[in-house]
Every structure is written in C-alpha cells, then in structure tokens.
Amino acid sequence: MDTMSIRAAAGRSASSIADARDAARAFLKALGRPGIAPGAADTLVLVVSELVTNALRHGGGTFTLHLTAHPETIEVAVDDTSPQKPRTRTPDLRGTGGGFGWPMINRLARATAVTPLAAGGKTVSAVLAR
C-alpha cells in the first residue's frame, strides 16, 4: 500500500507528545515492507515529536496529526488553532527557552510548509524521504 493517512487529536498534555510518537511508529509498522529505512523512521518520529510539541507550546494547546505515505516520501502535517507561523529564533543554549525545533525540522525535511486553515489556525507540514 503506497498511501495511508491517520489522524490523532489530543488536548493539553505532556503524554500527547508520547502518544503522537507512538501513533507515528504504529503508522510506520502498518506500512509493512518496504516501509521506510530505519534511519528515516527515527527522523520521522523526531519530526512528529517536534511539530506536536510546537503545536502544544505555541499553537493553542490542541493539535491534529496527519501522516500520509507516498511512494517516495512521507508527509507529516500538524493542525493547530493558532494563525501564528513558526519562526526561527536564537536557540537558548541553557536549555530553558527552546529555539531548536523549527530549524531542525527544516534541515531534516525535503520541504516544509505552513498553510492557513479556513476555520482558523494553520497546518504545518514536513515532507520526509521514505
């Protein structure tokens, strides 16, 4: 099967990030063989974790995760309720203020996009190699 999508929604909770990572792993497992290269699987789970974390911290506290497998790529998309686009900022090297996630996502992904939602909020997406 070349294309699959799943959706997972959650409210404000630290366990939501772990649940999103678990959903990504289950999605990859459901792809079967050839699913995705092991290193690419780790990258996908990391990008899911970062996008969901950003949605919880900066996007209004709720999110919907979409994962779509195409023949050569996998798209990770996260909807949240904030219209504010992610921005690159100086990372806090003391570990209290963040600033690492969005630049890392942009380095790991083939492409990223931010798309406004008609009902308000936005979708932040990253296309990753499969």
CSV table of N, CA and C in Angstrom, one decimal:
chain,number,residue,atom,x,y,z
A,1,MET,N,0.9,-1.2,0.0
A,1,MET,CA,0.0,0.0,0.0
A,1,MET,C,0.9,1.2,0.0
A,2,ASP,N,0.7,2.1,-0.9
A,2,ASP,CA,1.6,3.3,-1.1
A,2,ASP,C,1.1,4.5,-0.3
A,3,THR,N,-0.2,4.7,-0.1
A,3,THR,CA,-0.7,5.9,0.6
A,3,THR,C,-1.6,5.5,1.8
A,4,MET,N,-1.3,6.0,2.9
A,4,MET,CA,-2.1,5.8,4.1
A,4,MET,C,-2.2,7.1,4.9
A,5,SER,N,-3.3,7.3,5.6
A,5,SER,CA,-3.4,8.5,6.4
A,5,SER,C,-4.0,8.1,7.7
A,6,ILE,N,-3.5,8.7,8.8
A,6,ILE,CA,-4.1,8.6,10.1
A,6,ILE,C,-4.3,9.9,10.7
A,7,ARG,N,-5.2,10.0,11.6
A,7,ARG,CA,-5.3,11.3,12.4
A,7,ARG,C,-5.4,11.0,13.9
A,8,ALA,N,-4.8,11.8,14.6
A,8,ALA,CA,-4.8,11.6,16.1
A,8,ALA,C,-5.0,13.0,16.7
A,9,ALA,N,-5.9,13.2,17.5
A,9,ALA,CA,-6.2,14.5,18.1
A,9,ALA,C,-6.0,14.4,19.7
A,10,ALA,N,-5.5,15.4,20.3
A,10,ALA,CA,-5.3,15.4,21.7
A,10,ALA,C,-5.4,16.8,22.3
A,11,GLY,N,-5.6,16.9,23.5
A,11,GLY,CA,-5.7,18.2,24.2
A,11,GLY,C,-4.3,18.5,24.9
A,12,ARG,N,-4.3,19.4,25.8
A,12,ARG,CA,-3.1,19.8,26.5
A,12,ARG,C,-2.6,18.7,27.4
A,13,SER,N,-1.5,18.1,27.1
A,13,SER,CA,-1.0,17.0,27.9
A,13,SER,C,0.4,16.6,27.5
A,14,ALA,N,1.3,16.5,28.4
A,14,ALA,CA,2.7,16.0,28.1
A,14,ALA,C,2.6,14.6,27.4
A,15,SER,N,1.7,13.8,27.8
A,15,SER,CA,1.6,12.5,27.2
A,15,SER,C,1.1,12.5,25.8
A,16,SER,N,0.5,13.7,25.4
A,16,SER,CA,0.1,13.8,24.0
A,16,SER,C,1.3,13.7,23.0
A,17,ILE,N,2.5,14.2,23.4
A,17,ILE,CA,3.7,14.1,22.6
A,17,ILE,C,4.1,12.6,22.4
A,18,ALA,N,4.1,11.9,23.5
A,18,ALA,CA,4.4,10.4,23.5
A,18,ALA,C,3.4,9.7,22.7
A,19,ASP,N,2.1,10.0,22.8
A,19,ASP,CA,1.0,9.4,22.1
A,19,ASP,C,1.2,9.6,20.6
A,20,ALA,N,1.7,10.8,20.2
A,20,ALA,CA,1.9,11.1,18.8
A,20,ALA,C,3.1,10.3,18.2
A,21,ARG,N,4.1,10.2,19.0
A,21,ARG,CA,5.3,9.4,18.6
A,21,ARG,C,4.8,7.9,18.4
A,22,ASP,N,4.0,7.4,19.4
A,22,ASP,CA,3.5,6.0,19.3
A,22,ASP,C,2.6,5.9,18.0
A,23,ALA,N,1.8,6.9,17.7
A,23,ALA,CA,1.0,6.8,16.5
A,23,ALA,C,1.8,6.8,15.3
A,24,ALA,N,2.9,7.5,15.3
A,24,ALA,CA,3.8,7.5,14.1
A,24,ALA,C,4.5,6.2,13.9
A,25,ARG,N,4.9,5.6,15.0
A,25,ARG,CA,5.5,4.2,15.0
A,25,ARG,C,4.5,3.2,14.5
A,26,ALA,N,3.3,3.3,14.9
A,26,ALA,CA,2.3,2.3,14.5
A,26,ALA,C,2.0,2.5,13.0
A,27,PHE,N,1.9,3.8,12.6
A,27,PHE,CA,1.7,4.1,11.2
A,27,PHE,C,2.8,3.4,10.3
A,28,LEU,N,4.1,3.6,10.7
A,28,LEU,CA,5.2,3.0,10.0
A,28,LEU,C,5.1,1.5,10.0
A,29,LYS,N,4.8,0.9,11.1
A,29,LYS,CA,4.6,-0.6,11.2
A,29,LYS,C,3.5,-1.0,10.2
A,30,ALA,N,2.5,-0.3,10.1
A,30,ALA,CA,1.3,-0.7,9.3
A,30,ALA,C,1.7,-0.6,7.8
A,31,LEU,N,2.8,0.2,7.4
A,31,LEU,CA,3.2,0.3,6.0
A,31,LEU,C,3.7,-1.1,5.5
A,32,GLY,N,4.2,-1.9,6.4
A,32,GLY,CA,4.8,-3.2,6.0
A,32,GLY,C,6.1,-3.0,5.3
A,33,ARG,N,6.5,-3.9,4.5
A,33,ARG,CA,7.8,-3.9,3.8
A,33,ARG,C,7.5,-3.6,2.3
A,34,PRO,N,8.3,-2.9,1.6
A,34,PRO,CA,9.3,-2.0,2.1
A,34,PRO,C,8.6,-0.7,2.7
A,35,GLY,N,8.7,-0.5,4.0
A,35,GLY,CA,8.1,0.6,4.6
A,35,GLY,C,8.9,1.9,4.5
A,36,ILE,N,10.0,1.9,5.4
A,36,ILE,CA,10.8,3.1,5.4
A,36,ILE,C,12.2,2.6,6.0
A,37,ALA,N,13.2,3.2,5.6
A,37,ALA,CA,14.6,2.9,6.1
A,37,ALA,C,14.6,3.2,7.6
A,38,PRO,N,15.4,2.4,8.4
A,38,PRO,CA,15.5,2.6,9.8
A,38,PRO,C,15.9,4.0,10.2
A,39,GLY,N,16.8,4.6,9.6
A,39,GLY,CA,17.2,6.0,9.9
A,39,GLY,C,16.1,7.0,9.6
A,40,ALA,N,15.4,6.7,8.5
A,40,ALA,CA,14.3,7.6,8.1
A,40,ALA,C,13.2,7.5,9.1
A,41,ALA,N,13.0,6.3,9.7
A,41,ALA,CA,11.9,6.1,10.7
A,41,ALA,C,12.2,6.9,11.9
A,42,ASP,N,13.5,6.9,12.4
A,42,ASP,CA,13.8,7.7,13.5
A,42,ASP,C,13.6,9.2,13.2
A,43,THR,N,14.0,9.6,12.0
A,43,THR,CA,13.8,11.0,11.6
A,43,THR,C,12.3,11.4,11.7
A,44,LEU,N,11.5,10.5,11.1
A,44,LEU,CA,10.0,10.8,11.1
A,44,LEU,C,9.5,10.9,12.5
A,45,VAL,N,9.8,10.1,13.4
A,45,VAL,CA,9.4,10.1,14.8
A,45,VAL,C,9.8,11.4,15.4
A,46,LEU,N,11.1,11.8,15.2
A,46,LEU,CA,11.6,13.1,15.7
A,46,LEU,C,10.8,14.3,15.2
A,47,VAL,N,10.5,14.3,13.9
A,47,VAL,CA,9.8,15.4,13.3
A,47,VAL,C,8.4,15.5,13.9
A,48,VAL,N,7.7,14.3,14.0
A,48,VAL,CA,6.4,14.3,14.6
A,48,VAL,C,6.5,14.9,16.0
A,49,SER,N,7.4,14.5,16.8
A,49,SER,CA,7.6,14.9,18.2
A,49,SER,C,7.8,16.5,18.2
A,50,GLU,N,8.6,17.0,17.4
A,50,GLU,CA,8.9,18.4,17.3
A,50,GLU,C,7.6,19.2,16.9
A,51,LEU,N,7.0,18.8,15.8
A,51,LEU,CA,5.8,19.5,15.3
A,51,LEU,C,4.7,19.5,16.4
A,52,VAL,N,4.4,18.4,17.0
A,52,VAL,CA,3.4,18.3,18.0
A,52,VAL,C,3.8,19.1,19.3
A,53,THR,N,5.0,19.1,19.7
A,53,THR,CA,5.5,19.9,20.8
A,53,THR,C,5.2,21.4,20.5
A,54,ASN,N,5.6,21.8,19.2
A,54,ASN,CA,5.4,23.2,18.9
A,54,ASN,C,3.9,23.6,18.9
A,55,ALA,N,3.0,22.7,18.4
A,55,ALA,CA,1.6,22.9,18.4
A,55,ALA,C,1.1,23.1,19.8
A,56,LEU,N,1.6,22.2,20.7
A,56,LEU,CA,1.1,22.3,22.1
A,56,LEU,C,1.6,23.6,22.8
A,57,ARG,N,2.9,24.0,22.6
A,57,ARG,CA,3.5,25.1,23.2
A,57,ARG,C,3.1,26.4,22.6
A,58,HIS,N,3.0,26.5,21.3
A,58,HIS,CA,2.8,27.8,20.6
A,58,HIS,C,1.5,27.9,19.8
A,59,GLY,N,0.8,26.8,19.6
A,59,GLY,CA,-0.3,26.7,18.7
A,59,GLY,C,-1.6,26.6,19.3
A,60,GLY,N,-1.8,26.9,20.5
A,60,GLY,CA,-3.1,26.9,21.2
A,60,GLY,C,-3.4,25.7,22.0
A,61,GLY,N,-2.5,24.7,22.1
A,61,GLY,CA,-2.6,23.6,23.0
A,61,GLY,C,-3.3,22.4,22.5
A,62,THR,N,-3.9,22.4,21.3
A,62,THR,CA,-4.5,21.2,20.7
A,62,THR,C,-3.9,21.0,19.4
A,63,PHE,N,-4.0,19.8,18.8
A,63,PHE,CA,-3.5,19.5,17.5
A,63,PHE,C,-4.2,18.3,16.9
A,64,THR,N,-4.0,18.2,15.6
A,64,THR,CA,-4.4,17.0,14.9
A,64,THR,C,-3.2,16.6,14.0
A,65,LEU,N,-2.8,15.4,14.1
A,65,LEU,CA,-1.7,14.9,13.4
A,65,LEU,C,-2.1,14.1,12.2
A,66,HIS,N,-1.5,14.4,11.0
A,66,HIS,CA,-1.8,13.7,9.8
A,66,HIS,C,-0.5,13.1,9.3
A,67,LEU,N,-0.5,11.8,8.9
A,67,LEU,CA,0.6,11.1,8.4
A,67,LEU,C,0.2,10.5,7.1
A,68,THR,N,0.9,10.8,6.0
A,68,THR,CA,0.5,10.3,4.7
A,68,THR,C,1.7,9.7,4.0
A,69,ALA,N,1.7,8.5,3.6
A,69,ALA,CA,2.8,7.8,2.9
A,69,ALA,C,2.5,7.9,1.4
A,70,HIS,N,3.5,8.4,0.7
A,70,HIS,CA,3.5,8.4,-0.8
A,70,HIS,C,4.7,7.4,-1.2
A,71,PRO,N,4.8,7.1,-2.5
A,71,PRO,CA,5.8,6.1,-2.9
A,71,PRO,C,7.2,6.5,-2.5
A,72,GLU,N,7.6,7.8,-2.6
A,72,GLU,CA,9.0,8.2,-2.3
A,72,GLU,C,9.1,9.0,-1.0
A,73,THR,N,8.0,9.5,-0.4
A,73,THR,CA,8.0,10.4,0.7
A,73,THR,C,7.0,10.0,1.7
A,74,ILE,N,7.1,10.6,2.9
A,74,ILE,CA,6.0,10.6,3.9
A,74,ILE,C,5.8,12.0,4.3
A,75,GLU,N,4.6,12.5,4.4
A,75,GLU,CA,4.2,13.8,4.8
A,75,GLU,C,3.7,13.8,6.2
A,76,VAL,N,4.3,14.6,7.1
A,76,VAL,CA,3.8,14.8,8.5
A,76,VAL,C,3.2,16.2,8.5
A,77,ALA,N,1.9,16.3,8.9
A,77,ALA,CA,1.2,17.5,9.0
A,77,ALA,C,0.5,17.6,10.3
A,78,VAL,N,0.6,18.8,10.9
A,78,VAL,CA,0.0,19.0,12.2
A,78,VAL,C,-0.8,20.3,12.2
A,79,ASP,N,-2.1,20.2,12.5
A,79,ASP,CA,-3.0,21.3,12.5
A,79,ASP,C,-3.0,21.8,14.0
A,80,ASP,N,-3.1,23.1,14.1
A,80,ASP,CA,-3.3,23.7,15.4
A,80,ASP,C,-4.2,24.9,15.3
A,81,THR,N,-4.6,25.5,16.4
A,81,THR,CA,-5.6,26.6,16.4
A,81,THR,C,-5.0,28.0,16.3
A,82,SER,N,-3.7,28.2,16.2
A,82,SER,CA,-3.1,29.5,16.2
A,82,SER,C,-2.8,29.8,14.7
A,83,PRO,N,-3.1,31.1,14.3
A,83,PRO,CA,-2.7,31.5,12.9
A,83,PRO,C,-1.2,31.9,12.8
A,84,GLN,N,-0.5,32.0,14.0
A,84,GLN,CA,0.9,32.4,14.0
A,84,GLN,C,1.8,31.4,13.4
A,85,LYS,N,2.6,31.8,12.4
A,85,LYS,CA,3.5,30.9,11.7
A,85,LYS,C,4.7,30.6,12.6
A,86,PRO,N,5.3,29.4,12.5
A,86,PRO,CA,6.6,29.2,13.2
A,86,PRO,C,7.6,30.2,12.8
A,87,ARG,N,8.5,30.5,13.7
A,87,ARG,CA,9.6,31.4,13.4
A,87,ARG,C,10.9,30.9,13.9
A,88,THR,N,11.9,31.2,13.2
A,88,THR,CA,13.3,30.8,13.6
A,88,THR,C,13.7,31.8,14.6
A,89,ARG,N,14.2,31.3,15.7
A,89,ARG,CA,14.7,32.2,16.8
A,89,ARG,C,16.1,31.7,17.3
A,90,THR,N,16.8,32.5,18.0
A,90,THR,CA,18.1,32.1,18.5
A,90,THR,C,17.8,31.0,19.6
A,91,PRO,N,18.5,29.9,19.4
A,91,PRO,CA,18.3,28.8,20.4
A,91,PRO,C,18.9,29.2,21.8
A,92,ASP,N,18.2,28.8,22.8
A,92,ASP,CA,18.6,29.0,24.2
A,92,ASP,C,19.5,27.9,24.6
A,93,LEU,N,20.8,28.2,24.6
A,93,LEU,CA,21.8,27.1,24.9
A,93,LEU,C,21.8,26.7,26.4
A,94,ARG,N,21.0,27.4,27.2
A,94,ARG,CA,20.9,27.0,28.6
A,94,ARG,C,19.8,26.0,28.8
A,95,GLY,N,19.0,25.7,27.7
A,95,GLY,CA,18.0,24.7,27.8
A,95,GLY,C,16.7,25.0,28.4
A,96,THR,N,16.4,26.3,28.6
A,96,THR,CA,15.1,26.7,29.2
A,96,THR,C,14.2,27.3,28.2
A,97,GLY,N,14.6,27.8,27.1
A,97,GLY,CA,13.8,28.6,26.2
A,97,GLY,C,13.5,28.0,24.8
A,98,GLY,N,14.1,26.9,24.5
A,98,GLY,CA,13.9,26.2,23.2
A,98,GLY,C,14.6,27.0,22.0
A,99,GLY,N,14.0,26.9,20.9
A,99,GLY,CA,14.5,27.5,19.7
A,99,GLY,C,15.2,26.6,18.8
A,100,PHE,N,15.2,25.3,19.1
A,100,PHE,CA,15.9,24.3,18.3
A,100,PHE,C,15.0,23.6,17.3
A,101,GLY,N,13.8,23.4,17.6
A,101,GLY,CA,12.9,22.5,16.8
A,101,GLY,C,12.6,22.9,15.4
A,102,TRP,N,12.2,24.2,15.1
A,102,TRP,CA,11.8,24.6,13.8
A,102,TRP,C,13.0,24.5,12.8
A,103,PRO,N,14.2,25.1,13.2
A,103,PRO,CA,15.4,24.9,12.4
A,103,PRO,C,15.7,23.5,12.1
A,104,MET,N,15.6,22.6,13.1
A,104,MET,CA,15.9,21.2,12.9
A,104,MET,C,15.0,20.5,11.9
A,105,ILE,N,13.7,20.8,12.1
A,105,ILE,CA,12.7,20.3,11.1
A,105,ILE,C,13.0,20.7,9.7
A,106,ASN,N,13.4,22.0,9.5
A,106,ASN,CA,13.7,22.4,8.2
A,106,ASN,C,14.9,21.8,7.6
A,107,ARG,N,15.9,21.4,8.5
A,107,ARG,CA,17.1,20.7,8.0
A,107,ARG,C,16.8,19.2,7.6
A,108,LEU,N,15.9,18.6,8.4
A,108,LEU,CA,15.6,17.2,8.2
A,108,LEU,C,14.7,16.9,7.0
A,109,ALA,N,13.8,17.9,6.7
A,109,ALA,CA,12.7,17.7,5.7
A,109,ALA,C,13.2,18.1,4.3
A,110,ARG,N,12.6,17.4,3.4
A,110,ARG,CA,12.8,17.8,2.0
A,110,ARG,C,12.2,19.2,1.7
A,111,ALA,N,11.0,19.4,2.4
A,111,ALA,CA,10.3,20.6,2.2
A,111,ALA,C,9.4,20.8,3.5
A,112,THR,N,9.1,22.1,3.8
A,112,THR,CA,8.2,22.4,4.9
A,112,THR,C,7.2,23.4,4.3
A,113,ALA,N,6.0,23.5,4.9
A,113,ALA,CA,5.0,24.5,4.5
A,113,ALA,C,4.2,24.8,5.7
A,114,VAL,N,3.6,26.0,5.7
A,114,VAL,CA,2.7,26.5,6.7
A,114,VAL,C,1.5,27.0,5.9
A,115,THR,N,0.3,26.4,6.1
A,115,THR,CA,-0.9,26.7,5.3
A,115,THR,C,-2.0,27.1,6.3
A,116,PRO,N,-2.6,28.3,6.1
A,116,PRO,CA,-3.7,28.7,6.9
A,116,PRO,C,-4.9,27.8,6.7
A,117,LEU,N,-5.7,27.6,7.8
A,117,LEU,CA,-6.9,26.8,7.7
A,117,LEU,C,-8.1,27.7,7.6
A,118,ALA,N,-9.1,27.4,6.8
A,118,ALA,CA,-10.2,28.2,6.6
A,118,ALA,C,-11.0,28.5,7.9
A,119,ALA,N,-11.0,27.6,8.8
A,119,ALA,CA,-11.7,27.7,10.1
A,119,ALA,C,-10.9,28.4,11.1
A,120,GLY,N,-9.7,28.8,10.7
A,120,GLY,CA,-8.7,29.4,11.7
A,120,GLY,C,-7.6,28.4,12.0
A,121,GLY,N,-6.5,29.0,12.5
A,121,GLY,CA,-5.4,28.1,12.7
A,121,GLY,C,-4.6,27.9,11.5
A,122,LYS,N,-3.8,26.8,11.5
A,122,LYS,CA,-2.9,26.5,10.4
A,122,LYS,C,-2.5,25.0,10.4
A,123,THR,N,-1.9,24.6,9.3
A,123,THR,CA,-1.3,23.3,9.2
A,123,THR,C,0.2,23.5,8.9
A,124,VAL,N,1.0,22.9,9.7
A,124,VAL,CA,2.5,22.9,9.5
A,124,VAL,C,2.8,21.5,9.0
A,125,SER,N,3.5,21.5,7.8
A,125,SER,CA,3.8,20.2,7.3
A,125,SER,C,5.3,20.1,6.9
A,126,ALA,N,5.7,18.8,6.9
A,126,ALA,CA,7.1,18.5,6.5
A,126,ALA,C,7.1,17.2,5.7
A,127,VAL,N,7.8,17.3,4.6
A,127,VAL,CA,7.9,16.1,3.7
A,127,VAL,C,9.2,15.5,3.9
A,128,LEU,N,9.2,14.2,4.2
A,128,LEU,CA,10.5,13.5,4.5
A,128,LEU,C,10.7,12.4,3.5
A,129,ALA,N,12.0,12.1,3.3
A,129,ALA,CA,12.3,10.9,2.5
A,129,ALA,C,11.8,9.6,3.1
A,130,ARG,N,11.4,8.7,2.2
A,130,ARG,CA,11.0,7.4,2.7
A,130,ARG,C,12.1,6.5,2.5
